[in-house]
Structures are given as C-alpha cells and as structure tokens.
Amino acid sequence: FKRSTGHYKVITNISFEFFETVCVVMDQMYDFYQDVYGYNKKAPPVTLAIHRKRSDFDRYCQAELGQSLPLGVGGWFYDKEMTVAAYDRTESGRDLTDLWRVLFHEASHQFMYLTVEKKTKQDPPPWLNEGTASYFEGCELKPDGTIIKNKPALNRLREWEYIERSDER
C-alpha cells in the first residue's frame, strides 16, 4: 500500500487497516512534533516504510543503507533520504504498541534534524537527539484512534531503573 498524506509518503505491506491508521495517526503526530519543536515551516515529506517482517526490513535496509542492522533495532531515521523505516516485531513476541513506539520515536528525528542540523551543520548531541525522540515514544495510540500525548516512555524508565540498580553502573 502506498499513499502521500499531508506530511508523509507511506509505504507498508502490513494490512490495509494498518495503512489507513498510519496515514491518519502520523499526520496527527506531525502536528504534535511541530508544536513541541516550535517548527512552523513546511517540512519536507518523510517516507515511512513500514514492513511486516524482519526479512522485508532487512532488504529495505540493504537497498537504502547498504547494510542490515542489529536484531534489536526496530527502526531508523535517515536524514539524507528523509526516510523512516520500521517493522512489525509481533512475530518475536512484542505487541503492535511496540511498532507505534518505534514510529513515534523515529519520525520525530526529522524535527531534531530540521531544528539543529540544518542550522548548525552539525549533528545534534546523541543524548539530546535520542532523549527527545524517546519522549515521543510515550505517546499511546488508543483503540478508538485517540493519541495520548505527554506520557513518559515507561519502557525507557524501566531500562533506566535497571541501570541505576545495577552493580555495573
């Protein structure tokens, strides 16, 4: 399935229902990113390439990046191509909320790029780039289509708690 929305070029092989949902939800998230970043200009469109299986994702990574990515990576943003790629990890025991978290995280990198890299010609510091994107992971898509925003990314808090309690800290 392929479509250009107000802000994205969406490509997915998951399902038509998922495709329709992504088109609506990600345009709403775009507006949220703009509000948080205070970015009021028209941003260049980003391609959202969302794959059903890891093998589809790997083929796409090879074509776009020239390499596969480690198994723990569920998605990425590539500023040179203005592309987000992700895949559905439900086959490995995760639920669909994981894919939404990845999409919300990776798509937000566009605004960090527009805010920092385009102006300073430097990459943003990783703690700022990933920390800000992790904030957006906390957004939650409800079954009725409502997006709950400004929530903490609980999965990140659990990781942090583990690190804090670890002897290897």
mmCIF file of C-alpha atoms in Angstrom:
data_model
loop_
_atom_site.group_PDB
_atom_site.id
_atom_site.type_symbol
_atom_site.label_atom_id
_atom_site.label_comp_id
_atom_site.label_asym_id
_atom_site.label_seq_id
_atom_site.Cartn_x
_atom_site.Cartn_y
_atom_site.Cartn_z
ATOM 1 C CA PHE A 1 0.000 0.000 0.000
ATOM 2 C CA LYS A 2 1.291 3.483 -0.890
ATOM 3 C CA ARG A 3 -0.053 6.982 -0.360
ATOM 4 C CA SER A 4 1.136 10.523 0.147
ATOM 5 C CA THR A 5 -0.543 12.237 3.089
ATOM 6 C CA GLY A 6 -0.256 15.861 4.136
ATOM 7 C CA HIS A 7 3.211 15.219 5.548
ATOM 8 C CA TYR A 8 4.372 11.694 4.708
ATOM 9 C CA LYS A 9 4.823 9.201 1.905
ATOM 10 C CA VAL A 10 3.539 5.998 3.492
ATOM 11 C CA ILE A 11 4.551 2.576 2.193
ATOM 12 C CA THR A 12 3.590 -0.617 4.032
ATOM 13 C CA ASN A 13 2.865 -4.270 3.389
ATOM 14 C CA ILE A 14 1.247 -4.940 6.773
ATOM 15 C CA SER A 15 -2.502 -4.545 6.119
ATOM 16 C CA PHE A 16 -4.900 -2.041 4.621
ATOM 17 C CA GLU A 17 -6.371 -1.279 8.054
ATOM 18 C CA PHE A 18 -2.912 -0.564 9.471
ATOM 19 C CA PHE A 19 -2.057 1.526 6.396
ATOM 20 C CA GLU A 20 -5.166 3.698 6.824
ATOM 21 C CA THR A 21 -4.429 4.127 10.529
ATOM 22 C CA VAL A 22 -0.798 5.102 9.915
ATOM 23 C CA CYS A 23 -1.826 7.743 7.385
ATOM 24 C CA VAL A 24 -4.122 9.467 9.882
ATOM 25 C CA VAL A 25 -2.144 8.947 13.095
ATOM 26 C CA MET A 26 1.240 10.021 11.760
ATOM 27 C CA ASP A 27 -0.171 13.253 10.323
ATOM 28 C CA GLN A 28 -1.544 13.998 13.794
ATOM 29 C CA MET A 29 1.850 13.207 15.325
ATOM 30 C CA TYR A 30 3.497 15.536 12.795
ATOM 31 C CA ASP A 31 1.400 18.384 14.206
ATOM 32 C CA PHE A 32 2.478 17.396 17.722
ATOM 33 C CA TYR A 33 6.158 17.359 16.702
ATOM 34 C CA GLN A 34 5.745 20.822 15.206
ATOM 35 C CA ASP A 35 4.215 22.117 18.433
ATOM 36 C CA VAL A 36 6.925 20.632 20.653
ATOM 37 C CA TYR A 37 9.775 21.850 18.435
ATOM 38 C CA GLY A 38 8.156 25.182 17.603
ATOM 39 C CA TYR A 39 8.814 24.438 13.941
ATOM 40 C CA ASN A 40 6.255 26.397 11.935
ATOM 41 C CA LYS A 41 7.613 25.985 8.410
ATOM 42 C CA LYS A 42 6.511 23.338 5.919
ATOM 43 C CA ALA A 43 8.893 20.441 6.405
ATOM 44 C CA PRO A 44 9.994 18.217 3.532
ATOM 45 C CA PRO A 45 7.972 14.994 3.328
ATOM 46 C CA VAL A 46 9.379 11.912 5.004
ATOM 47 C CA THR A 47 8.930 8.425 3.619
ATOM 48 C CA LEU A 48 7.535 5.982 6.179
ATOM 49 C CA ALA A 49 8.499 2.485 5.028
ATOM 50 C CA ILE A 50 6.825 0.070 7.428
ATOM 51 C CA HIS A 51 7.423 -3.633 6.931
ATOM 52 C CA ARG A 52 5.515 -6.710 8.052
ATOM 53 C CA LYS A 53 8.561 -8.920 8.581
ATOM 54 C CA ARG A 54 12.189 -8.551 9.575
ATOM 55 C CA SER A 55 13.240 -10.003 6.208
ATOM 56 C CA ASP A 56 11.360 -7.199 4.386
ATOM 57 C CA PHE A 57 13.018 -4.648 6.681
ATOM 58 C CA ASP A 58 16.465 -6.175 6.040
ATOM 59 C CA ARG A 59 16.007 -5.988 2.255
ATOM 60 C CA TYR A 60 14.952 -2.344 2.584
ATOM 61 C CA CYS A 61 17.947 -1.560 4.832
ATOM 62 C CA GLN A 62 20.294 -3.168 2.301
ATOM 63 C CA ALA A 63 18.780 -1.105 -0.525
ATOM 64 C CA GLU A 64 18.770 2.209 1.391
ATOM 65 C CA LEU A 65 21.712 1.921 3.784
ATOM 66 C CA GLY A 66 23.839 -0.773 2.161
ATOM 67 C CA GLN A 67 23.691 -2.934 5.294
ATOM 68 C CA SER A 68 21.435 -4.810 7.670
ATOM 69 C CA LEU A 69 21.016 -3.580 11.216
ATOM 70 C CA PRO A 70 21.382 -5.452 14.527
ATOM 71 C CA LEU A 71 18.416 -7.591 15.593
ATOM 72 C CA GLY A 72 17.426 -5.277 18.467
ATOM 73 C CA VAL A 73 16.868 -2.349 16.107
ATOM 74 C CA GLY A 74 13.183 -1.908 15.267
ATOM 75 C CA GLY A 75 13.541 1.151 13.047
ATOM 76 C CA TRP A 76 15.639 4.105 11.952
ATOM 77 C CA PHE A 77 15.548 7.623 10.513
ATOM 78 C CA TYR A 78 17.940 8.563 7.713
ATOM 79 C CA ASP A 79 18.181 12.321 7.250
ATOM 80 C CA LYS A 80 19.937 12.161 3.864
ATOM 81 C CA GLU A 81 16.925 10.384 2.372
ATOM 82 C CA MET A 82 14.287 11.779 4.769
ATOM 83 C CA THR A 83 13.154 8.229 5.454
ATOM 84 C CA VAL A 84 11.888 6.291 8.442
ATOM 85 C CA ALA A 85 11.922 2.505 8.220
ATOM 86 C CA ALA A 86 10.447 0.117 10.776
ATOM 87 C CA TYR A 87 8.991 -3.353 11.022
ATOM 88 C CA ASP A 88 6.338 -5.210 12.987
ATOM 89 C CA ARG A 89 8.032 -7.282 15.713
ATOM 90 C CA THR A 90 4.904 -9.172 16.812
ATOM 91 C CA GLU A 91 6.438 -12.402 15.436
ATOM 92 C CA SER A 92 9.141 -12.073 18.104
ATOM 93 C CA GLY A 93 6.612 -11.696 20.915
ATOM 94 C CA ARG A 94 6.058 -7.956 21.002
ATOM 95 C CA ASP A 95 2.679 -6.357 20.523
ATOM 96 C CA LEU A 96 1.725 -3.728 17.970
ATOM 97 C CA THR A 97 2.248 -0.947 20.528
ATOM 98 C CA ASP A 98 5.968 -1.576 20.065
ATOM 99 C CA LEU A 99 5.728 -0.626 16.391
ATOM 100 C CA TRP A 100 3.841 2.564 17.238
ATOM 101 C CA ARG A 101 6.516 3.499 19.799
ATOM 102 C CA VAL A 102 9.215 2.964 17.172
ATOM 103 C CA LEU A 103 7.331 5.052 14.604
ATOM 104 C CA PHE A 104 6.689 7.900 17.052
ATOM 105 C CA HIS A 105 10.364 7.854 18.093
ATOM 106 C CA GLU A 106 11.938 7.638 14.633
ATOM 107 C CA ALA A 107 9.619 10.112 12.891
ATOM 108 C CA SER A 108 10.402 12.758 15.497
ATOM 109 C CA HIS A 109 14.074 12.741 14.452
ATOM 110 C CA GLN A 110 13.041 14.742 11.381
ATOM 111 C CA PHE A 111 12.345 17.750 13.572
ATOM 112 C CA MET A 112 15.596 17.463 15.504
ATOM 113 C CA TYR A 113 17.342 17.362 12.128
ATOM 114 C CA LEU A 114 15.425 20.420 10.886
ATOM 115 C CA THR A 115 15.995 22.289 14.141
ATOM 116 C CA VAL A 116 19.688 21.525 14.716
ATOM 117 C CA GLU A 117 21.499 20.020 11.738
ATOM 118 C CA LYS A 118 20.138 22.332 9.066
ATOM 119 C CA LYS A 119 21.010 25.421 11.126
ATOM 120 C CA THR A 120 24.340 24.411 12.669
ATOM 121 C CA LYS A 121 25.581 21.957 10.010
ATOM 122 C CA GLN A 122 26.398 19.601 12.901
ATOM 123 C CA ASP A 123 24.736 16.516 14.250
ATOM 124 C CA PRO A 124 22.781 17.111 17.439
ATOM 125 C CA PRO A 125 24.342 15.585 20.538
ATOM 126 C CA PRO A 126 23.151 11.955 20.804
ATOM 127 C CA TRP A 127 21.756 12.466 24.321
ATOM 128 C CA LEU A 128 19.545 15.281 23.034
ATOM 129 C CA ASN A 129 18.560 13.564 19.784
ATOM 130 C CA GLU A 130 17.706 10.197 21.363
ATOM 131 C CA GLY A 131 16.386 11.668 24.599
ATOM 132 C CA THR A 132 13.917 13.864 22.773
ATOM 133 C CA ALA A 133 12.858 11.038 20.451
ATOM 134 C CA SER A 134 12.379 8.791 23.490
ATOM 135 C CA TYR A 135 9.960 11.358 24.902
ATOM 136 C CA PHE A 136 7.689 10.793 21.891
ATOM 137 C CA GLU A 137 7.730 7.007 22.485
ATOM 138 C CA GLY A 138 5.475 7.619 25.462
ATOM 139 C CA CYS A 139 2.621 8.648 23.189
ATOM 140 C CA GLU A 140 -0.050 5.986 23.136
ATOM 141 C CA LEU A 141 -2.497 5.147 20.372
ATOM 142 C CA LYS A 142 -5.813 4.080 21.910
ATOM 143 C CA PRO A 143 -8.188 1.631 20.165
ATOM 144 C CA ASP A 144 -10.588 4.494 19.357
ATOM 145 C CA GLY A 145 -7.836 6.339 17.439
ATOM 146 C CA THR A 146 -7.113 8.883 20.172
ATOM 147 C CA ILE A 147 -3.442 9.621 20.760
ATOM 148 C CA ILE A 148 -2.496 10.215 24.386
ATOM 149 C CA LYS A 149 0.463 12.594 24.395
ATOM 150 C CA ASN A 150 2.909 13.833 27.038
ATOM 151 C CA LYS A 151 3.230 10.459 28.738
ATOM 152 C CA PRO A 152 6.546 9.044 29.930
ATOM 153 C CA ALA A 153 8.041 6.225 27.889
ATOM 154 C CA LEU A 154 7.669 3.565 30.577
ATOM 155 C CA ASN A 155 9.895 1.093 28.751
ATOM 156 C CA ARG A 156 12.737 3.642 28.922
ATOM 157 C CA LEU A 157 12.112 4.277 32.619
ATOM 158 C CA ARG A 158 12.354 0.554 33.315
ATOM 159 C CA GLU A 159 15.688 0.425 31.438
ATOM 160 C CA TRP A 160 16.948 3.376 33.450
ATOM 161 C CA GLU A 161 15.822 1.810 36.725
ATOM 162 C CA TYR A 162 17.670 -1.400 35.828
ATOM 163 C CA ILE A 163 20.839 0.545 35.039
ATOM 164 C CA GLU A 164 20.555 2.540 38.262
ATOM 165 C CA ARG A 165 20.262 -0.629 40.352
ATOM 166 C CA SER A 166 22.997 -2.492 38.501
ATOM 167 C CA ASP A 167 26.427 -3.068 40.029
ATOM 168 C CA GLU A 168 27.943 -2.264 36.613
ATOM 169 C CA ARG A 169 26.553 1.273 36.591
#
